[in-house]
Coordinates of C-alpha atoms and ligand atoms in Angstrom, one line a residue:
X52 CA -24.0 -5.5 1.9
X53 CA -23.3 -9.3 1.7
X54 CA -20.1 -11.1 2.5
X55 CA -18.7 -14.6 1.9
X56 CA -17.1 -14.7 5.3
X57 CA -17.3 -12.7 8.5
X58 CA -14.6 -12.9 11.1
X59 CA -16.2 -11.6 14.4
X60 CA -15.0 -10.4 17.7
X61 CA -11.2 -10.8 17.0
X62 CA -8.4 -8.3 17.7
X63 CA -6.9 -7.1 14.5
X64 CA -3.2 -6.7 14.7
X65 CA -1.3 -5.0 11.9
X66 CA 2.3 -3.6 11.8
X67 CA 1.0 -0.4 13.1
X68 CA -2.4 -0.9 15.0
X69 CA -4.2 -3.2 17.4
X70 CA -7.9 -2.8 17.7
X71 CA -11.1 -4.8 18.1
X72 CA -13.1 -5.1 14.9
X73 CA -15.0 -7.5 12.7
X74 CA -13.6 -8.2 9.2
X75 CA -15.7 -9.2 6.2
X76 CA -14.4 -11.0 3.1
X77 CA -15.9 -11.0 -0.4
X78 CA -14.4 -12.5 -3.5
X79 CA -11.2 -13.4 -1.7
X80 CA -10.5 -9.8 -0.6
X81 CA -11.1 -7.9 2.6
X82 CA -14.3 -6.0 1.9
X83 CA -15.1 -4.3 5.2
X84 CA -13.6 -3.7 8.6
X85 CA -15.8 -2.4 11.4
X86 CA -17.5 -2.8 14.7
X87 CA -20.5 -5.1 14.8
X88 CA -20.8 -6.0 11.1
X89 CA -24.1 -7.8 10.5
X90 CA -23.6 -11.7 10.8
X91 CA -26.8 -12.3 8.8
X92 CA -25.1 -10.8 5.7
X93 CA -22.4 -13.5 5.7
X94 CA -22.6 -17.0 4.4
X95 CA -19.9 -18.1 6.9
X96 CA -19.2 -16.7 10.3
X97 CA -15.9 -17.4 12.2
X98 CA -15.8 -16.5 15.9
X99 CA -12.3 -15.1 16.7
X100 CA -13.0 -14.3 20.3
X101 CA -9.6 -14.3 22.2
X102 CA -7.6 -14.5 18.9
X103 CA -5.5 -12.0 17.0
X104 CA -6.4 -11.5 13.4
X105 CA -3.1 -10.9 11.6
X106 CA -2.0 -10.7 8.0
X107 CA -0.8 -14.2 6.8
X108 CA 2.9 -14.8 7.2
X109 CA 5.2 -14.2 4.2
X110 CA 8.3 -16.3 4.1
X111 CA 10.7 -14.8 1.5
X112 CA 13.4 -17.6 1.7
X113 CA 12.5 -21.2 1.0
X114 CA 14.1 -23.9 -1.1
X115 CA 11.4 -26.4 -2.1
X116 CA 12.3 -29.3 -4.5
X117 CA 15.8 -28.0 -4.8
X118 CA 18.7 -30.2 -6.0
X119 CA 21.7 -29.7 -3.8
X120 CA 24.8 -31.8 -2.9
X121 CA 23.7 -34.9 -4.9
X122 CA 20.1 -35.0 -3.5
X123 CA 17.0 -32.8 -3.5
X124 CA 15.4 -30.9 -0.6
X125 CA 12.7 -33.2 1.0
X126 CA 9.7 -30.9 0.7
X127 CA 8.2 -30.2 -2.7
X128 CA 5.7 -27.4 -3.4
X129 CA 2.8 -29.5 -2.1
X130 CA 4.3 -30.7 1.3
X131 CA 6.3 -27.4 1.8
X132 CA 3.4 -25.1 1.2
X133 CA 1.1 -27.3 3.4
X134 CA 3.6 -27.2 6.3
X135 CA 3.9 -23.4 5.8
X136 CA 0.1 -23.0 6.1
X137 CA 0.0 -25.1 9.2
X138 CA 2.2 -22.5 10.8
X139 CA 0.3 -19.4 9.5
X140 CA 2.4 -18.6 6.4
X141 CA 0.2 -17.8 3.4
X142 CA 2.9 -16.8 0.8
X143 CA 6.3 -18.1 0.0
X144 CA 9.1 -16.7 -2.2
X145 CA 11.3 -19.6 -3.4
X146 CA 14.4 -19.6 -5.5
X147 CA 14.6 -20.6 -9.2
X148 CA 18.3 -21.5 -9.9
X149 CA 20.1 -20.6 -13.1
X150 CA 22.6 -23.4 -13.5
X151 CA 25.8 -22.9 -15.5
X152 CA 25.0 -22.7 -19.2
X153 CA 21.3 -21.9 -18.6
X154 CA 19.3 -18.8 -19.2
X155 CA 17.5 -17.0 -16.4
X156 CA 14.3 -17.9 -18.2
X157 CA 15.1 -21.6 -18.1
X158 CA 15.5 -21.3 -14.3
X159 CA 12.1 -19.6 -14.0
X160 CA 10.3 -22.1 -16.3
X161 CA 11.8 -25.0 -14.3
X162 CA 10.6 -23.7 -11.0
X163 CA 7.2 -22.7 -12.3
X164 CA 6.7 -26.3 -13.4
X165 CA 7.8 -27.6 -10.0
X166 CA 5.1 -25.5 -8.3
X167 CA 2.3 -26.0 -10.8
X168 CA -0.5 -28.1 -9.6
X169 CA 1.1 -28.5 -6.2
X170 CA 1.2 -25.3 -4.2
X171 CA -1.5 -24.9 -1.6
X172 CA -0.7 -21.2 -0.9
X173 CA 0.4 -18.4 -3.2
X174 CA 4.1 -18.2 -4.2
X175 CA 6.6 -16.2 -6.1
X176 CA 10.2 -16.6 -7.1
X177 CA 13.6 -14.9 -6.8
X178 CA 16.1 -16.0 -9.4
X179 CA 19.6 -17.3 -8.4
X180 CA 22.2 -16.1 -10.9
X181 CA 25.4 -18.2 -11.2
X182 CA 26.8 -16.5 -14.4
X183 CA 26.4 -13.0 -15.5
X184 CA 27.2 -11.9 -19.1
X185 CA 25.5 -9.3 -21.3
X186 CA 22.7 -11.6 -22.3
X187 CA 21.9 -12.6 -18.7
X188 CA 22.0 -8.9 -17.7
X189 CA 19.3 -8.3 -20.4
X190 CA 17.4 -11.3 -19.0
X191 CA 17.4 -9.8 -15.6
X192 CA 15.4 -6.9 -16.9
X193 CA 13.0 -9.2 -18.7
X194 CA 12.4 -11.2 -15.5
X195 CA 11.7 -8.0 -13.6
X196 CA 9.0 -7.2 -16.2
X197 CA 7.7 -10.8 -15.8
X198 CA 7.1 -10.3 -12.0
X199 CA 10.5 -11.7 -10.8
X200 CA 12.2 -8.5 -9.6
X201 CA 14.7 -10.1 -7.1
X202 CA 17.9 -12.1 -7.6
X203 CA 20.0 -14.0 -5.2
X204 CA 23.8 -13.9 -5.7
X205 CA 26.3 -16.0 -3.8
X206 CA 29.7 -14.9 -2.4
X207 CA 30.2 -18.5 -1.3
X208 CA 30.3 -22.0 -2.8
X209 CA 33.1 -21.5 -5.4
X210 CA 32.6 -23.5 -8.6
X211 CA 28.9 -24.0 -7.9
X212 CA 27.0 -20.8 -7.1
X213 CA 29.7 -18.2 -6.3
X214 CA 30.0 -15.1 -8.5
X215 CA 33.1 -12.9 -8.6
X216 CA 33.0 -9.3 -7.5
X217 CA 32.9 -8.0 -11.1
X218 CA 29.8 -10.0 -11.8
X219 CA 28.2 -9.0 -8.5
X220 CA 28.9 -5.3 -9.3
X221 CA 27.4 -5.7 -12.8
X222 CA 24.3 -7.3 -11.4
X223 CA 23.9 -4.6 -8.9
X224 CA 24.3 -2.0 -11.7
X225 CA 21.5 -3.7 -13.6
X226 CA 19.5 -3.5 -10.4
X227 CA 20.2 0.2 -10.0
X228 CA 18.7 0.8 -13.5
X229 CA 15.8 -1.6 -13.5
X230 CA 14.5 -1.7 -9.9
X231 CA 15.7 -5.2 -9.4
X232 CA 16.6 -6.1 -5.8
X233 CA 19.7 -8.1 -5.0
X234 CA 19.7 -10.6 -2.2
X235 CA 23.1 -11.6 -1.1
X236 CA 24.5 -14.8 0.4
X237 CA 27.4 -13.1 2.2
X238 CA 30.2 -15.4 3.1
X239 CA 33.8 -15.3 1.8
X240 CA 33.7 -18.5 -0.1
X241 CA 37.4 -18.5 -1.2
X242 CA 38.8 -18.1 2.3
X243 CA 36.3 -20.7 3.7
X244 CA 37.4 -23.2 1.1
X245 CA 41.0 -22.9 2.1
X246 CA 40.0 -23.4 5.8
X247 CA 37.9 -26.4 4.8
X248 CA 40.7 -28.1 2.9
X249 CA 43.0 -27.6 5.9
X250 CA 40.5 -29.2 8.2
X251 CA 40.1 -32.2 5.9
X252 CA 43.8 -32.6 5.7
X253 CA 44.0 -32.7 9.5
X254 CA 41.3 -35.4 9.5
X255 CA 38.5 -33.2 10.9
X256 CA 35.5 -34.7 9.2
X257 CA 32.7 -34.6 11.8
X258 CA 29.6 -32.3 11.2
X259 CA 30.7 -29.6 13.7
X260 CA 33.7 -28.8 11.4
X261 CA 31.2 -27.4 8.9
X262 CA 30.5 -24.7 11.5
X263 CA 34.1 -24.3 12.7
X264 CA 35.4 -23.8 9.1
X265 CA 33.0 -20.9 8.4
X266 CA 34.1 -18.1 10.8
X267 CA 32.0 -15.0 11.6
X268 CA 34.8 -12.9 10.0
X269 CA 34.0 -14.6 6.7
X270 CA 30.4 -13.5 6.9
X271 CA 31.2 -10.0 8.2
X272 CA 33.8 -9.4 5.4
X273 CA 31.4 -10.5 2.7
X274 CA 28.6 -8.5 4.2
X275 CA 30.8 -5.4 4.2
X276 CA 31.9 -6.1 0.6
X277 CA 28.4 -6.6 -0.6
X278 CA 27.4 -3.3 0.9
X279 CA 30.4 -1.5 -0.6
X280 CA 29.6 -2.9 -4.1
X281 CA 25.9 -1.9 -3.7
X282 CA 26.9 1.6 -2.7
X283 CA 29.2 1.9 -5.7
X284 CA 26.5 0.7 -8.0
X285 CA 23.8 2.9 -6.4
X286 CA 21.6 -0.2 -5.7
X287 CA 19.8 -1.4 -2.6
X288 CA 20.9 -4.7 -1.2
X289 CA 19.3 -7.4 1.1
X290 CA 21.6 -9.7 3.1
X291 CA 20.0 -13.1 3.5
X292 CA 20.2 -15.4 6.5
X293 CA 22.4 -13.1 8.6
X294 CA 23.7 -15.1 11.6
X295 CA 26.2 -13.1 13.6
X296 CA 26.9 -9.9 15.5
X297 CA 29.8 -8.9 13.3
X298 CA 27.8 -9.0 10.1
X299 CA 25.0 -7.2 11.8
X300 CA 27.3 -4.4 12.7
X301 CA 28.2 -3.9 9.0
X302 CA 24.4 -3.6 8.2
X303 CA 23.9 -1.3 11.2
X304 CA 26.7 1.1 10.1
X305 CA 25.5 1.2 6.5
X306 CA 21.9 1.9 7.6
X307 CA 23.1 4.6 9.9
X308 CA 24.8 6.2 6.9
X309 CA 21.3 6.2 5.2
X310 CA 22.1 3.4 2.6
X311 CA 19.3 1.2 1.4
X312 CA 20.7 -1.9 3.1
X313 CA 18.4 -4.5 4.5
X314 CA 18.8 -7.9 6.2
X315 CA 17.0 -10.9 7.4
X316 CA 17.8 -13.5 10.0
X317 CA 16.2 -16.9 10.6
X318 CA 14.8 -18.7 13.7
X319 CA 17.7 -21.1 13.8
X320 CA 20.1 -18.3 14.5
X321 CA 17.8 -16.9 17.2
X322 CA 17.1 -20.2 19.0
X323 CA 20.1 -22.6 18.3
X324 CA 23.8 -22.2 18.7
X325 CA 27.1 -24.0 18.2
X326 CA 26.3 -26.0 21.3
X327 CA 23.7 -27.9 19.3
X328 CA 26.7 -29.8 17.8
X329 CA 27.4 -31.3 21.3
X330 CA 25.4 -34.4 20.4
X331 CA 26.6 -38.0 19.9
X332 CA 27.9 -39.4 16.7
X333 CA 26.7 -37.9 13.4
X334 CA 23.6 -36.2 15.0
X335 CA 25.2 -32.8 14.5
X336 CA 24.5 -33.1 10.8
X337 CA 20.9 -32.0 11.6
X338 CA 22.4 -28.5 12.1
X339 CA 24.6 -28.3 9.0
X340 CA 23.5 -25.2 7.0
X341 CA 25.2 -22.0 5.9
X342 CA 26.0 -19.6 7.5
X343 CA 26.4 -22.0 10.4
X344 CA 25.3 -21.9 14.0
X345 CA 27.2 -19.4 16.1
X346 CA 28.1 -19.0 19.8
X347 CA 25.1 -18.3 22.0
X348 CA 25.9 -14.6 22.6
X349 CA 25.0 -13.7 19.0
X350 CA 21.4 -14.5 19.7
X351 CA 20.8 -11.5 21.9
X352 CA 22.3 -9.2 19.4
X353 CA 20.0 -10.6 16.7
X354 CA 16.9 -10.1 18.8
X355 CA 18.0 -6.5 19.5
X356 CA 18.7 -6.1 15.8
X357 CA 15.1 -7.2 15.1
X358 CA 13.7 -4.8 17.7
X359 CA 15.7 -1.8 16.6
X360 CA 15.2 -2.3 12.8
X361 CA 18.8 -3.2 12.1
X362 CA 17.2 -6.4 10.8
X363 CA 13.9 -6.0 8.9
X364 CA 12.7 -9.6 8.2
X365 CA 12.6 -13.1 9.7
X366 CA 12.6 -15.7 7.0
X367 CA 13.3 -19.5 7.4
X368 CA 15.8 -20.5 4.7
X369 CA 13.7 -23.7 4.8
X370 CA 15.9 -26.3 3.0
X371 CA 15.0 -29.7 4.5
X372 CA 17.1 -32.8 4.1
X373 CA 16.1 -36.0 5.9
X374 CA 18.7 -37.2 8.5
X375 CA 18.5 -40.8 7.1
X376 CA 19.8 -41.1 3.6
X377 CA 20.2 -37.4 2.9
X378 CA 22.3 -35.9 5.7
X379 CA 23.9 -39.3 5.9
X380 CA 25.6 -38.7 2.5
X381 CA 28.2 -36.8 4.6
X382 CA 28.7 -39.5 7.2
X383 CA 32.5 -39.6 6.6
X384 CA 33.0 -36.0 5.4
X385 CA 31.2 -32.9 6.6
X386 CA 31.6 -31.3 3.1
X387 CA 29.3 -33.9 1.7
X388 CA 26.4 -33.2 4.1
X389 CA 23.7 -31.4 2.1
X390 CA 23.4 -27.9 3.6
X391 CA 20.1 -26.8 4.9
X392 CA 17.5 -27.2 7.7
X393 CA 13.7 -27.5 7.9
X394 CA 11.9 -24.5 9.4
X395 CA 9.0 -23.2 7.3
X396 CA 6.3 -24.5 9.6
X397 CA 7.3 -22.8 12.9
X398 CA 8.6 -19.3 12.0
X399 CA 5.5 -17.5 13.4
X400 CA 5.3 -19.5 16.6
X401 CA 9.1 -19.2 17.3
X402 CA 9.3 -15.5 16.5
X403 CA 6.2 -14.6 18.5
X404 CA 7.3 -16.8 21.4
X405 CA 10.9 -15.5 21.6
X406 CA 10.2 -12.0 20.4
X407 CA 6.9 -11.0 22.0
X408 CA 6.7 -13.2 25.0
X409 CA 10.5 -12.8 25.4
X410 CA 9.9 -9.0 25.7
X411 CA 12.0 -8.0 22.8
X412 CA 9.2 -6.3 20.7
X413 CA 5.4 -5.8 20.3
X414 CA 2.9 -7.9 18.4
X415 CA 2.9 -5.1 15.8
X416 CA 6.6 -5.4 15.3
X417 CA 6.1 -9.1 15.0
X418 CA 3.6 -8.6 12.1
X419 CA 6.1 -6.2 10.5
X420 CA 8.9 -8.7 10.6
X421 CA 7.0 -11.8 9.4
X422 CA 4.6 -10.2 6.9
X423 CA 4.5 -6.5 6.2
X424 CA 8.2 -5.8 5.7
X425 CA 8.6 -8.9 3.5
X426 CA 5.6 -7.7 1.4
X427 CA 6.9 -4.2 1.0
X428 CA 10.5 -5.2 0.2
X429 CA 9.5 -7.8 -2.3
X430 CA 6.8 -6.0 -4.2
X431 CA 3.7 -7.7 -2.8
X432 CA 2.3 -4.8 -0.8
X433 CA -0.6 -3.9 -0.3
X434 CA -2.1 -7.0 -1.9
X435 CA -0.3 -9.0 0.7
X436 CA 1.2 -8.2 4.1
X437 CA -1.5 -6.1 5.7
X438 CA -5.1 -6.0 6.7
X439 CA -6.9 -3.3 4.7
X440 CA -10.0 -3.1 2.5
X441 CA -9.0 -4.4 -0.9
X442 CA -6.1 -6.6 0.3
X443 CA -6.2 -10.3 -0.3
X444 CA -7.9 -12.0 2.6
X445 CA -4.7 -13.9 3.6
X446 CA -5.2 -14.1 7.4
X447 CA -4.0 -15.9 10.4
X448 CA -6.2 -16.3 13.5
X449 CA -3.5 -16.5 16.1
X450 CA -3.8 -17.6 19.7
X451 CA -1.1 -15.6 21.5
X452 CA -1.4 -17.7 24.7
X453 CA -1.6 -21.2 23.2
X454 CA 1.4 -23.4 23.8
X455 CA 3.0 -26.1 21.6
X456 CA 6.0 -28.3 21.9
X457 CA 7.8 -28.6 18.5
X458 CA 8.6 -32.1 17.4
X459 CA 9.2 -34.2 14.3
X460 CA 6.4 -36.4 15.7
X461 CA 3.8 -33.8 15.1
X462 CA 5.2 -31.4 12.4
X463 CA 4.0 -31.4 8.8
X464 CA 7.3 -30.9 7.0
X465 CA 8.4 -34.0 5.1
X466 CA 11.5 -34.5 7.1
X467 CA 12.4 -37.0 9.8
X468 CA 13.8 -34.6 12.4
X469 CA 13.1 -31.2 13.8
X470 CA 15.9 -28.6 14.4
X471 CA 13.7 -27.3 17.2
X472 CA 12.8 -30.7 18.8
X473 CA 11.4 -30.2 22.3
X474 CA 11.3 -26.4 22.2
X475 CA 8.1 -25.0 23.9
X476 CA 6.5 -22.1 22.0
X477 CA 3.7 -19.8 23.1
X478 CA 1.7 -18.4 20.2
X479 CA -0.1 -20.8 17.7
X480 CA -1.9 -20.3 14.4
X481 CA -5.5 -21.7 14.9
X482 CA -7.2 -20.8 11.6
X483 CA -5.6 -19.7 8.3
X484 CA -7.2 -18.2 5.3
X485 CA -5.7 -17.7 1.9
X486 CA -7.6 -15.4 -0.5
X487 CA -10.7 -15.9 1.7
X488 CA -10.5 -19.7 1.6
X489 CA -10.2 -21.3 5.0
X490 CA -7.2 -23.6 4.4
X491 CA -6.5 -24.6 8.0
X492 CA -9.1 -24.8 10.8
X493 CA -8.5 -26.1 14.3
X494 CA -6.2 -29.0 13.2
X495 CA -7.8 -29.7 9.8
X496 CA -6.0 -28.9 6.6
X497 CA -8.5 -28.0 3.9
X498 CA -6.5 -26.7 0.9
X499 CA -6.3 -28.6 -2.4
X500 CA -2.9 -28.8 -4.1
X501 CA -2.8 -26.5 -7.0
X502 CA -5.0 -23.8 -5.5
X503 CA -1.9 -21.6 -4.8
X504 CA -1.3 -18.9 -7.4
X505 CA 2.0 -17.6 -8.8
X506 CA 2.3 -13.9 -7.8
X507 CA 3.8 -11.4 -10.2
X508 CA 5.6 -9.0 -8.0
X509 CA 6.2 -5.2 -8.4
X510 CA 9.7 -3.8 -8.0
X511 CA 11.1 -3.2 -4.5
X512 CA 9.7 -0.4 -2.3
X513 CA 12.0 0.9 0.4
X514 CA 10.8 0.7 4.0
Ligands
LIG232 O1 22.5 -24.1 4.1 C1 21.7 -23.5 3.4 N1 21.4 -22.3 3.8 N2 21.1 -24.0 2.3 C2 20.3 -23.4 1.4 C3 21.1 -22.6 0.4 C4 21.4 -21.2 0.9 O2 22.6 -20.8 0.9 O3 20.5 -20.4 1.3
LIG233 ZN1 22.3 -18.7 1.0
LIG234 ZN1 18.7 -20.3 1.4

């Protein structure tokens, strides 16, 4: 018995179990788990005393190097994957966008090139569809076979990303036949646009009007409509970046009826609120993303939703734009502020801190939300998302008691502000391994750009 690496004396935490064991790694995979594995058989020994050994985080919603609103998101696949790894995330699923007139294959090829030679951790893609004719419907099936089995559709952003109900229903019908999984941006874009135009006509141009023109009813209506369309098509559906109690209620009702309906929320909706717009001048632009921040009372419903499996995943919707020069594009008009916020680095710390130390759920549920459920829903399990013999050795050695104060001064995202500036978290990634390579160790980042591999995914497995 010989190992490349032995992790000793840690506490293994999976979505179901917590136990003391050593873990051995050979050829990038977990090769043994057991008590008192022999250290002399390992080339490298890591002492995990006092630490949790968890599967690496999987963030299924990021936008790296993404053109939007006349600019491009500030993290590319090098800086974005590096920041993710600093926080204990070892796999990302980003979005390849099919722009009007393009094929789905062009979208995929463009994003493959963006990641190539840059990614420091493993990555995969969903494809955003902005037009759906017969040819693109065929291309959906081809992408499924190429390892891209999930597609994001928009019910918002008319004229840019939004699909009409007929196209959404067709895409869902293809999904029902092919095993593809539809991820839905659920906001009623048509109604929102009317409210936005009214606000502009009344001279309401400050950042907070981005939030005030996107009511919770617009999200709840679209969530209910997406669920109804999916039910008619006989397809599962995954609601992305769910932000409010009203939309959650639609998901809860559907799940109670036994429908394959899933949803994610993001740390910004759990930790921030509409009150974040009470800042001087244009500062509120730091919080302009869609869906917008809501009143504080929604947070508690979202935490409960995570605990009670009404929500299955926490992703980040990492879509960073610098305050200077990028957010400032909307200085005189909130509709010109690029939508999105930075968050890929701090998901694990924030969710552990608020969720486990905040007494909402157990460390096992935490692992389920940030790693195992994402892996199962998006066709990466059991290669990723668990600790088992034969799984990739994507691991995070996590100190559940260590504290950190989040700040742009210390973060690794390539953006000049933090949405979570000054928030104290308890629970910090100390050492991170990706396919057996130590890529982060006690404050040293060790991964070479380009070592991250593209992951062909299987079709969706229900959870
Ligand atoms: O404001 C956001 N969320 N920007 C990224 C695009 C999206 O809708 O996810
Ligand atoms: Zn979206
Ligand atoms: Zn997004």
